[in-house]
Amino acid sequence: MDYMQQALALAGQALGRVSPNPAVGAVLVRDGRLVGEGFTRPPGGPHAEVVALEQAGEAARGATLYVSLEPCCHQGRTPPCTEAIIAAGVAEVHMAILDPDPNVNGRGREELTAAGIAVQVGECEEEARRLNEAYIKHRTNGLPFVIAKFAASLDGRIAAASGDSRWISGPQSLEWAHEQRTTVDAIMVGANTILVDNPQLTARPGGQESERQPLRVVVDSGDRTPANARVLQGPGRALIATSDRSEPSWRQALEAAGAEVLVLPGDGDFLDLRALLKALAERGVLSLLVEGGGILLGSVFDQGLVDKVQVIIAPMIIGAAEAPAAVAGRGADRLAQAWRLRDVTVERLGDDILVTGYPMKRGE
């Protein structure tokens, strides 16, 4: 049995549910037998290592711990995991990657080594980094990990010329989208999406509202979001990002409807998106899903803010010059300036195709 792979699978169960903490999985093995396992609980709850240690009890003494991220060594909402590991008498620790958090960043490994515990680092490193890619960016850059996601026809349209956009993708893609919403901390759309589609932007896998809902963010520099918009209703919180040019009475109406209103610097019709990302990071948002529309997607691409791309391609041709494109904005004057993706994967979602990749820096 690949115990580190099992630890990563456990970590996946915590993904999107434990922010601003990382999603971590841990497995304890003694004499070739699994004696304890666990994954990180929501903030305030025990970390993966402690869950596994409690399950193992006395069997943890002399055992080997496989953990997807370096154990913490500082006092936060919970005591340091390194202390619990040492006290339990664990003999060996395999950690996939070091924790980039400045409070840890190798210190956990040092404490375990100083206590006489054999430590190995690097097993399944690439998978571990990919699993916690949002956490790693948040801790190293101070910004959320931005995922640009949209559904488009084969000819790159997100709606018909009339604006009709339901439904471009099929039922399997819709279910995938709702499952994906359960793994992110926030979803962001532009005001035009609110006016055209009036979405609720909640996570509803299997048609049921998820217990944990992402923060819903609307970028609106021009007093366009109505106070009765569905995005302000239902479970979960909503945040409207706007400029100081917006009418105070409009802001007050949104706040009365239950939304948080964040006033940011603006340049005409455009907000300072980097300032918005910084504000979201300070609220514990590690991962941000940008779902459209084309103007907002164009802005995040133009400003180089996208970390990952997820595109659902539906087998249809819409045509029409007036039909909106998936990504607007300034874009590329020449093909050499276009965003190209690396580490591309392709999978089927019913009749649709899901393409996932990571934008390369221009010139790479």
GROMACS .gro file of C-alpha atoms in nm:
model
  364
    1MET     CA    1   0.000   0.000   0.000
    2ASP     CA    2   0.126   0.350  -0.085
    3TYR     CA    3   0.072   0.525   0.247
    4MET     CA    4   0.162   0.874   0.123
    5GLN     CA    5  -0.092   0.842  -0.157
    6GLN     CA    6  -0.346   0.747   0.108
    7ALA     CA    7  -0.251   1.055   0.311
    8LEU     CA    8  -0.304   1.271   0.001
    9ALA     CA    9  -0.643   1.112  -0.062
   10LEU     CA   10  -0.743   1.194   0.295
   11ALA     CA   11  -0.621   1.552   0.249
   12GLY     CA   12  -0.848   1.583  -0.052
   13GLN     CA   13  -1.147   1.530   0.178
   14ALA     CA   14  -1.054   1.851   0.363
   15LEU     CA   15  -0.994   2.059   0.050
   16GLY     CA   16  -1.200   2.378   0.051
   17ARG     CA   17  -1.342   2.307   0.397
   18VAL     CA   18  -1.061   2.411   0.628
   19SER     CA   19  -0.940   2.750   0.500
   20PRO     CA   20  -0.737   2.943   0.592
   21ASN     CA   21  -0.562   2.623   0.704
   22PRO     CA   22  -0.412   2.381   0.452
   23ALA     CA   23  -0.582   2.054   0.360
   24VAL     CA   24  -0.369   1.783   0.521
   25GLY     CA   25  -0.398   1.405   0.549
   26ALA     CA   26  -0.204   1.176   0.782
   27VAL     CA   27  -0.156   0.800   0.810
   28LEU     CA   28   0.014   0.609   1.095
   29VAL     CA   29   0.167   0.269   1.025
   30ARG     CA   30   0.321   0.024   1.271
   31ASP     CA   31   0.463  -0.317   1.183
   32GLY     CA   32   0.312  -0.292   0.835
   33ARG     CA   33  -0.036  -0.227   0.973
   34LEU     CA   34  -0.236   0.095   0.950
   35VAL     CA   35  -0.313   0.202   1.309
   36GLY     CA   36  -0.446   0.556   1.260
   37GLU     CA   37  -0.549   0.805   0.992
   38GLY     CA   38  -0.714   1.142   0.965
   39PHE     CA   39  -0.751   1.471   0.783
   40THR     CA   40  -0.764   1.830   0.901
   41ARG     CA   41  -1.090   1.944   1.057
   42PRO     CA   42  -1.236   2.296   1.012
   43PRO     CA   43  -1.058   2.582   1.194
   44GLY     CA   44  -1.055   2.526   1.567
   45GLY     CA   45  -1.068   2.150   1.522
   46PRO     CA   46  -0.773   1.909   1.535
   47HIS     CA   47  -0.517   1.882   1.259
   48ALA     CA   48  -0.472   1.563   1.058
   49GLU     CA   49  -0.176   1.439   1.263
   50VAL     CA   50  -0.365   1.472   1.592
   51VAL     CA   51  -0.670   1.290   1.451
   52ALA     CA   52  -0.447   1.002   1.342
   53LEU     CA   53  -0.259   0.994   1.675
   54GLU     CA   54  -0.581   0.986   1.877
   55GLN     CA   55  -0.712   0.702   1.665
   56ALA     CA   56  -0.389   0.504   1.707
   57GLY     CA   57  -0.354   0.555   2.083
   58GLU     CA   58  -0.064   0.353   2.226
   59ALA     CA   59  -0.006   0.195   1.884
   60ALA     CA   60   0.148   0.527   1.774
   61ARG     CA   61   0.462   0.452   1.979
   62GLY     CA   62   0.731   0.336   1.739
   63ALA     CA   63   0.506   0.395   1.437
   64THR     CA   64   0.579   0.573   1.109
   65LEU     CA   65   0.375   0.881   1.022
   66TYR     CA   66   0.301   0.972   0.660
   67VAL     CA   67   0.172   1.328   0.630
   68SER     CA   68   0.103   1.537   0.319
   69LEU     CA   69   0.248   1.860   0.467
   70GLU     CA   70   0.510   1.943   0.727
   71PRO     CA   71   0.355   1.932   1.077
   72CYS     CA   72   0.301   2.271   1.238
   73CYS     CA   73   0.530   2.376   1.523
   74HIS     CA   74   0.358   2.689   1.652
   75GLN     CA   75   0.062   2.766   1.874
   76GLY     CA   76  -0.242   2.871   1.672
   77ARG     CA   77  -0.602   2.778   1.737
   78THR     CA   78  -0.460   2.437   1.835
   79PRO     CA   79  -0.131   2.329   1.998
   80PRO     CA   80   0.172   2.242   1.780
   81CYS     CA   81   0.144   1.907   1.603
   82THR     CA   82   0.518   1.849   1.647
   83GLU     CA   83   0.470   1.834   2.025
   84ALA     CA   84   0.193   1.576   1.989
   85ILE     CA   85   0.404   1.363   1.753
   86ILE     CA   86   0.703   1.369   1.986
   87ALA     CA   87   0.491   1.296   2.295
   88ALA     CA   88   0.326   1.000   2.121
   89GLY     CA   89   0.664   0.836   2.058
   90VAL     CA   90   0.642   0.826   1.679
   91ALA     CA   91   0.969   0.687   1.541
   92GLU     CA   92   0.971   0.815   1.185
   93VAL     CA   93   0.793   1.087   0.986
   94HIS     CA   94   0.754   1.106   0.607
   95MET     CA   95   0.631   1.447   0.492
   96ALA     CA   96   0.552   1.517   0.128
   97ILE     CA   97   0.649   1.886   0.133
   98LEU     CA   98   0.759   2.154   0.376
   99ASP     CA   99   0.504   2.410   0.487
  100PRO     CA  100   0.575   2.752   0.327
  101ASP     CA  101   0.399   2.936   0.610
  102PRO     CA  102   0.661   3.166   0.773
  103ASN     CA  103   0.565   3.022   1.113
  104VAL     CA  104   0.679   2.676   0.999
  105ASN     CA  105   0.892   2.655   0.681
  106GLY     CA  106   1.130   2.383   0.795
  107ARG     CA  107   1.108   2.441   1.170
  108GLY     CA  108   0.870   2.149   1.213
  109ARG     CA  109   1.121   1.917   1.050
  110GLU     CA  110   1.400   2.057   1.270
  111GLU     CA  111   1.203   2.002   1.590
  112LEU     CA  112   1.124   1.642   1.500
  113THR     CA  113   1.486   1.572   1.402
  114ALA     CA  114   1.612   1.729   1.726
  115ALA     CA  115   1.382   1.493   1.919
  116GLY     CA  116   1.551   1.192   1.755
  117ILE     CA  117   1.274   1.120   1.501
  118ALA     CA  118   1.388   1.012   1.154
  119VAL     CA  119   1.243   1.252   0.894
  120GLN     CA  120   1.209   1.215   0.519
  121VAL     CA  121   1.081   1.489   0.285
  122GLY     CA  122   0.977   1.478  -0.081
  123GLU     CA  123   0.764   1.168  -0.128
  124CYS     CA  124   0.479   1.250  -0.374
  125GLU     CA  125   0.598   1.611  -0.371
  126GLU     CA  126   0.435   1.716  -0.699
  127GLU     CA  127   0.093   1.575  -0.604
  128ALA     CA  128   0.113   1.740  -0.262
  129ARG     CA  129   0.195   2.080  -0.412
  130ARG     CA  130  -0.088   2.049  -0.661
  131LEU     CA  131  -0.334   1.956  -0.386
  132ASN     CA  132  -0.245   2.261  -0.176
  133GLU     CA  133  -0.164   2.497  -0.463
  134ALA     CA  134  -0.403   2.760  -0.328
  135TYR     CA  135  -0.260   2.745   0.025
  136ILE     CA  136   0.097   2.766  -0.106
  137LYS     CA  137   0.023   3.076  -0.314
  138HIS     CA  138  -0.165   3.243  -0.028
  139ARG     CA  139   0.127   3.187   0.210
  140THR     CA  140   0.400   3.287  -0.036
  141ASN     CA  141   0.232   3.573  -0.231
  142GLY     CA  142  -0.037   3.695   0.008
  143LEU     CA  143  -0.303   3.655  -0.263
  144PRO     CA  144  -0.570   3.395  -0.341
  145PHE     CA  145  -0.513   3.129  -0.606
  146VAL     CA  146  -0.726   3.246  -0.901
  147ILE     CA  147  -0.908   2.991  -1.117
  148ALA     CA  148  -1.066   3.121  -1.438
  149LYS     CA  149  -1.358   2.895  -1.526
  150PHE     CA  150  -1.616   2.922  -1.802
  151ALA     CA  151  -1.828   2.715  -2.039
  152ALA     CA  152  -1.818   2.796  -2.409
  153SER     CA  153  -1.929   2.663  -2.744
  154LEU     CA  154  -1.680   2.520  -2.993
  155ASP     CA  155  -1.654   2.866  -3.146
  156GLY     CA  156  -1.579   3.031  -2.812
  157ARG     CA  157  -1.917   3.189  -2.735
  158ILE     CA  158  -2.070   3.196  -2.387
  159ALA     CA  159  -2.418   3.297  -2.503
  160ALA     CA  160  -2.630   3.350  -2.812
  161ALA     CA  161  -2.662   3.692  -2.973
  162SER     CA  162  -2.976   3.754  -2.765
  163GLY     CA  163  -2.780   3.694  -2.444
  164ASP     CA  164  -2.939   3.354  -2.382
  165SER     CA  165  -2.678   3.138  -2.206
  166ARG     CA  166  -2.879   2.854  -2.047
  167TRP     CA  167  -2.764   2.595  -2.093
  168ILE     CA  168  -2.445   2.579  -2.300
  169SER     CA  169  -2.304   2.284  -2.107
  170GLY     CA  170  -2.478   1.957  -2.023
  171PRO     CA  171  -2.601   1.808  -1.694
  172GLN     CA  172  -2.276   1.629  -1.613
  173SER     CA  173  -2.085   1.956  -1.648
  174LEU     CA  174  -2.336   2.133  -1.426
  175GLU     CA  175  -2.294   1.870  -1.155
  176TRP     CA  176  -1.914   1.895  -1.186
  177ALA     CA  177  -1.937   2.274  -1.148
  178HIS     CA  178  -2.139   2.245  -0.826
  179GLU     CA  179  -1.896   1.988  -0.685
  180GLN     CA  180  -1.608   2.218  -0.771
  181ARG     CA  181  -1.774   2.508  -0.587
  182THR     CA  182  -1.755   2.304  -0.267
  183THR     CA  183  -1.374   2.303  -0.291
  184VAL     CA  184  -1.315   2.679  -0.325
  185ASP     CA  185  -1.340   2.963  -0.076
  186ALA     CA  186  -1.499   3.224  -0.303
  187ILE     CA  187  -1.672   3.267  -0.640
  188MET     CA  188  -1.648   3.595  -0.831
  189VAL     CA  189  -1.857   3.732  -1.118
  190GLY     CA  190  -1.914   4.069  -1.281
  191ALA     CA  191  -2.226   4.281  -1.248
  192ASN     CA  192  -2.337   4.200  -1.602
  193THR     CA  193  -2.360   3.830  -1.512
  194ILE     CA  194  -2.591   3.924  -1.224
  195LEU     CA  195  -2.813   4.131  -1.453
  196VAL     CA  196  -2.831   3.875  -1.736
  197ASP     CA  197  -2.841   3.543  -1.546
  198ASN     CA  198  -2.936   3.646  -1.189
  199PRO     CA  199  -2.745   3.346  -1.047
  200GLN     CA  200  -2.746   3.242  -0.684
  201LEU     CA  201  -2.382   3.122  -0.705
  202THR     CA  202  -2.426   2.862  -0.432
  203ALA     CA  203  -2.279   2.511  -0.420
  204ARG     CA  204  -2.555   2.256  -0.482
  205PRO     CA  205  -2.400   1.915  -0.556
  206GLY     CA  206  -2.664   1.655  -0.623
  207GLY     CA  207  -2.925   1.932  -0.611
  208GLN     CA  208  -2.866   1.981  -0.237
  209GLU     CA  209  -2.719   2.294  -0.081
  210SER     CA  210  -2.372   2.220   0.055
  211GLU     CA  211  -2.319   2.275   0.427
  212ARG     CA  212  -2.025   2.502   0.356
  213GLN     CA  213  -2.085   2.772   0.099
  214PRO     CA  214  -1.820   2.982  -0.077
  215LEU     CA  215  -1.816   3.358  -0.035
  216ARG     CA  216  -2.000   3.512  -0.333
  217VAL     CA  217  -1.822   3.816  -0.477
  218VAL     CA  218  -1.970   4.058  -0.731
  219VAL     CA  219  -1.747   4.315  -0.902
  220ASP     CA  220  -1.972   4.617  -0.965
  221SER     CA  221  -1.828   4.964  -1.018
  222GLY     CA  222  -2.154   5.117  -1.139
  223ASP     CA  223  -2.449   5.064  -0.900
  224ARG     CA  224  -2.589   4.785  -1.117
  225THR     CA  225  -2.657   4.499  -0.875
  226PRO     CA  226  -3.017   4.519  -0.749
  227ALA     CA  227  -3.088   4.470  -0.380
  228ASN     CA  228  -3.321   4.180  -0.464
  229ALA     CA  229  -3.061   3.988  -0.668
  230ARG     CA  230  -3.054   3.615  -0.595
  231VAL     CA  231  -2.681   3.634  -0.517
  232LEU     CA  232  -2.773   3.821  -0.198
  233GLN     CA  233  -3.018   3.552  -0.092
  234GLY     CA  234  -2.993   3.192   0.023
  235PRO     CA  235  -2.711   3.037   0.224
  236GLY     CA  236  -2.364   3.186   0.240
  237ARG     CA  237  -2.225   3.538   0.248
  238ALA     CA  238  -2.211   3.792  -0.035
  239LEU     CA  239  -1.962   4.071  -0.093
  240ILE     CA  240  -2.008   4.353  -0.345
  241ALA     CA  241  -1.682   4.514  -0.457
  242THR     CA  242  -1.738   4.865  -0.587
  243SER     CA  243  -1.567   5.202  -0.628
  244ASP     CA  244  -1.598   5.524  -0.432
  245ARG     CA  245  -1.796   5.660  -0.729
  246SER     CA  246  -2.092   5.439  -0.640
  247GLU     CA  247  -2.395   5.596  -0.478
  248PRO     CA  248  -2.401   5.573  -0.097
  249SER     CA  249  -2.776   5.503  -0.106
  250TRP     CA  250  -2.715   5.202  -0.334
  251ARG     CA  251  -2.447   5.069  -0.100
  252GLN     CA  252  -2.679   5.109   0.196
  253ALA     CA  253  -2.955   4.918   0.017
  254LEU     CA  254  -2.716   4.628  -0.050
  255GLU     CA  255  -2.600   4.624   0.311
  256ALA     CA  256  -2.962   4.623   0.425
  257ALA     CA  257  -3.012   4.316   0.203
  258GLY     CA  258  -2.732   4.141   0.392
  259ALA     CA  259  -2.430   4.201   0.169
  260GLU     CA  260  -2.091   4.329   0.269
  261VAL     CA  261  -1.991   4.626   0.052
  262LEU     CA  262  -1.621   4.679  -0.011
  263VAL     CA  263  -1.518   5.015  -0.159
  264LEU     CA  264  -1.198   4.997  -0.364
  265PRO     CA  265  -0.992   5.236  -0.580
  266GLY     CA  266  -1.117   5.249  -0.936
  267ASP     CA  267  -1.015   5.375  -1.278
  268GLY     CA  268  -1.330   5.459  -1.469
  269ASP     CA  269  -1.532   5.141  -1.511
  270PHE     CA  270  -1.256   4.919  -1.372
  271LEU     CA  271  -1.172   4.838  -1.012
  272ASP     CA  272  -0.830   4.766  -0.872
  273LEU     CA  273  -0.858   4.386  -0.890
  274ARG     CA  274  -0.527   4.327  -0.717
  275ALA     CA  275  -0.650   4.533  -0.420
  276LEU     CA  276  -0.965   4.320  -0.422
  277LEU     CA  277  -0.762   3.998  -0.420
  278LYS     CA  278  -0.555   4.130  -0.131
  279ALA     CA  279  -0.871   4.212   0.065
  280LEU     CA  280  -1.009   3.863   0.000
  281ALA     CA  281  -0.681   3.703   0.112
  282GLU     CA  282  -0.704   3.896   0.438
  283ARG     CA  283  -1.050   3.743   0.484
  284GLY     CA  284  -0.901   3.393   0.464
  285VAL     CA  285  -0.983   3.329   0.098
  286LEU     CA  286  -0.720   3.091  -0.038
  287SER     CA  287  -0.894   2.995  -0.363
  288LEU     CA  288  -1.105   3.218  -0.587
  289LEU     CA  289  -1.314   3.089  -0.876
  290VAL     CA  290  -1.382   3.355  -1.142
  291GLU     CA  291  -1.688   3.240  -1.336
  292GLY     CA  292  -1.742   3.535  -1.569
  293GLY     CA  293  -1.855   3.711  -1.760
  294GLY     CA  294  -1.625   3.793  -2.047
  295ILE     CA  295  -1.536   4.145  -1.930
  296LEU     CA  296  -1.425   4.033  -1.584
  297LEU     CA  297  -1.240   3.731  -1.724
  298GLY     CA  298  -1.069   3.961  -1.973
  299SER     CA  299  -0.957   4.189  -1.689
  300VAL     CA  300  -0.806   3.912  -1.477
  301PHE     CA  301  -0.621   3.773  -1.780
  302ASP     CA  302  -0.504   4.118  -1.894
  303GLN     CA  303  -0.366   4.186  -1.545
  304GLY     CA  304  -0.191   3.850  -1.524
  305LEU     CA  305  -0.388   3.740  -1.218
  306VAL     CA  306  -0.496   3.392  -1.337
  307ASP     CA  307  -0.323   3.088  -1.188
  308LYS     CA  308  -0.535   2.811  -1.338
  309VAL     CA  309  -0.785   2.773  -1.621
  310GLN     CA  310  -1.082   2.537  -1.639
  311VAL     CA  311  -1.287   2.549  -1.958
  312ILE     CA  312  -1.589   2.338  -2.043
  313ILE     CA  313  -1.627   2.310  -2.420
  314ALA     CA  314  -1.976   2.219  -2.541
  315PRO     CA  315  -2.023   2.049  -2.881
  316MET     CA  316  -2.220   2.328  -3.043
  317ILE     CA  317  -2.166   2.617  -3.284
  318ILE     CA  318  -2.336   2.946  -3.198
  319GLY     CA  319  -2.194   3.184  -3.456
  320ALA     CA  320  -2.310   3.549  -3.479
  321ALA     CA  321  -2.067   3.836  -3.447
  322GLU     CA  322  -2.284   3.981  -3.169
  323ALA     CA  323  -2.264   3.670  -2.952
  324PRO     CA  324  -2.040   3.742  -2.650
  325ALA     CA  325  -1.698   3.581  -2.634
  326ALA     CA  326  -1.580   3.386  -2.332
  327VAL     CA  327  -1.291   3.625  -2.263
  328ALA     CA  328  -1.300   3.992  -2.362
  329GLY     CA  329  -1.060   4.262  -2.244
  330ARG     CA  330  -0.757   4.398  -2.422
  331GLY     CA  331  -0.625   4.054  -2.510
  332ALA     CA  332  -0.330   3.978  -2.737
  333ASP     CA  333  -0.234   4.182  -3.044
  334ARG     CA  334  -0.022   3.894  -3.172
  335LEU     CA  335  -0.036   3.520  -3.115
  336ALA     CA  336   0.302   3.538  -2.944
  337GLN     CA  337   0.132   3.740  -2.669
  338ALA     CA  338  -0.150   3.491  -2.613
  339TRP     CA  339  -0.172   3.303  -2.286
  340ARG     CA  340  -0.064   2.944  -2.342
  341LEU     CA  341  -0.129   2.666  -2.094
  342ARG     CA  342   0.105   2.406  -1.948
  343ASP     CA  343   0.028   2.079  -1.771
  344VAL     CA  344  -0.290   2.049  -1.975
  345THR     CA  345  -0.540   1.775  -1.899
  346VAL     CA  346  -0.853   1.685  -2.095
  347GLU     CA  347  -1.150   1.484  -1.969
  348ARG     CA  348  -1.504   1.406  -2.073
  349LEU     CA  349  -1.810   1.534  -1.887
  350GLY     CA  350  -2.089   1.363  -2.076
  351ASP     CA  351  -2.081   1.515  -2.425
  352ASP     CA  352  -1.874   1.811  -2.303
  353ILE     CA  353  -1.496   1.838  -2.274
  354LEU     CA  354  -1.317   1.982  -1.971
  355VAL     CA  355  -0.978   2.139  -2.043
  356THR     CA  356  -0.761   2.230  -1.744
  357GLY     CA  357  -0.422   2.398  -1.748
  358TYR     CA  358  -0.196   2.660  -1.597
  359PRO     CA  359  -0.111   2.985  -1.781
  360MET     CA  360   0.257   3.022  -1.865
  361LYS     CA  361   0.430   3.351  -1.818
  362ARG     CA  362   0.461   3.524  -2.150
  363GLY     CA  363   0.793   3.438  -2.308
  364GLU     CA  364   0.818   3.095  -2.139
   0.00000   0.00000   0.00000
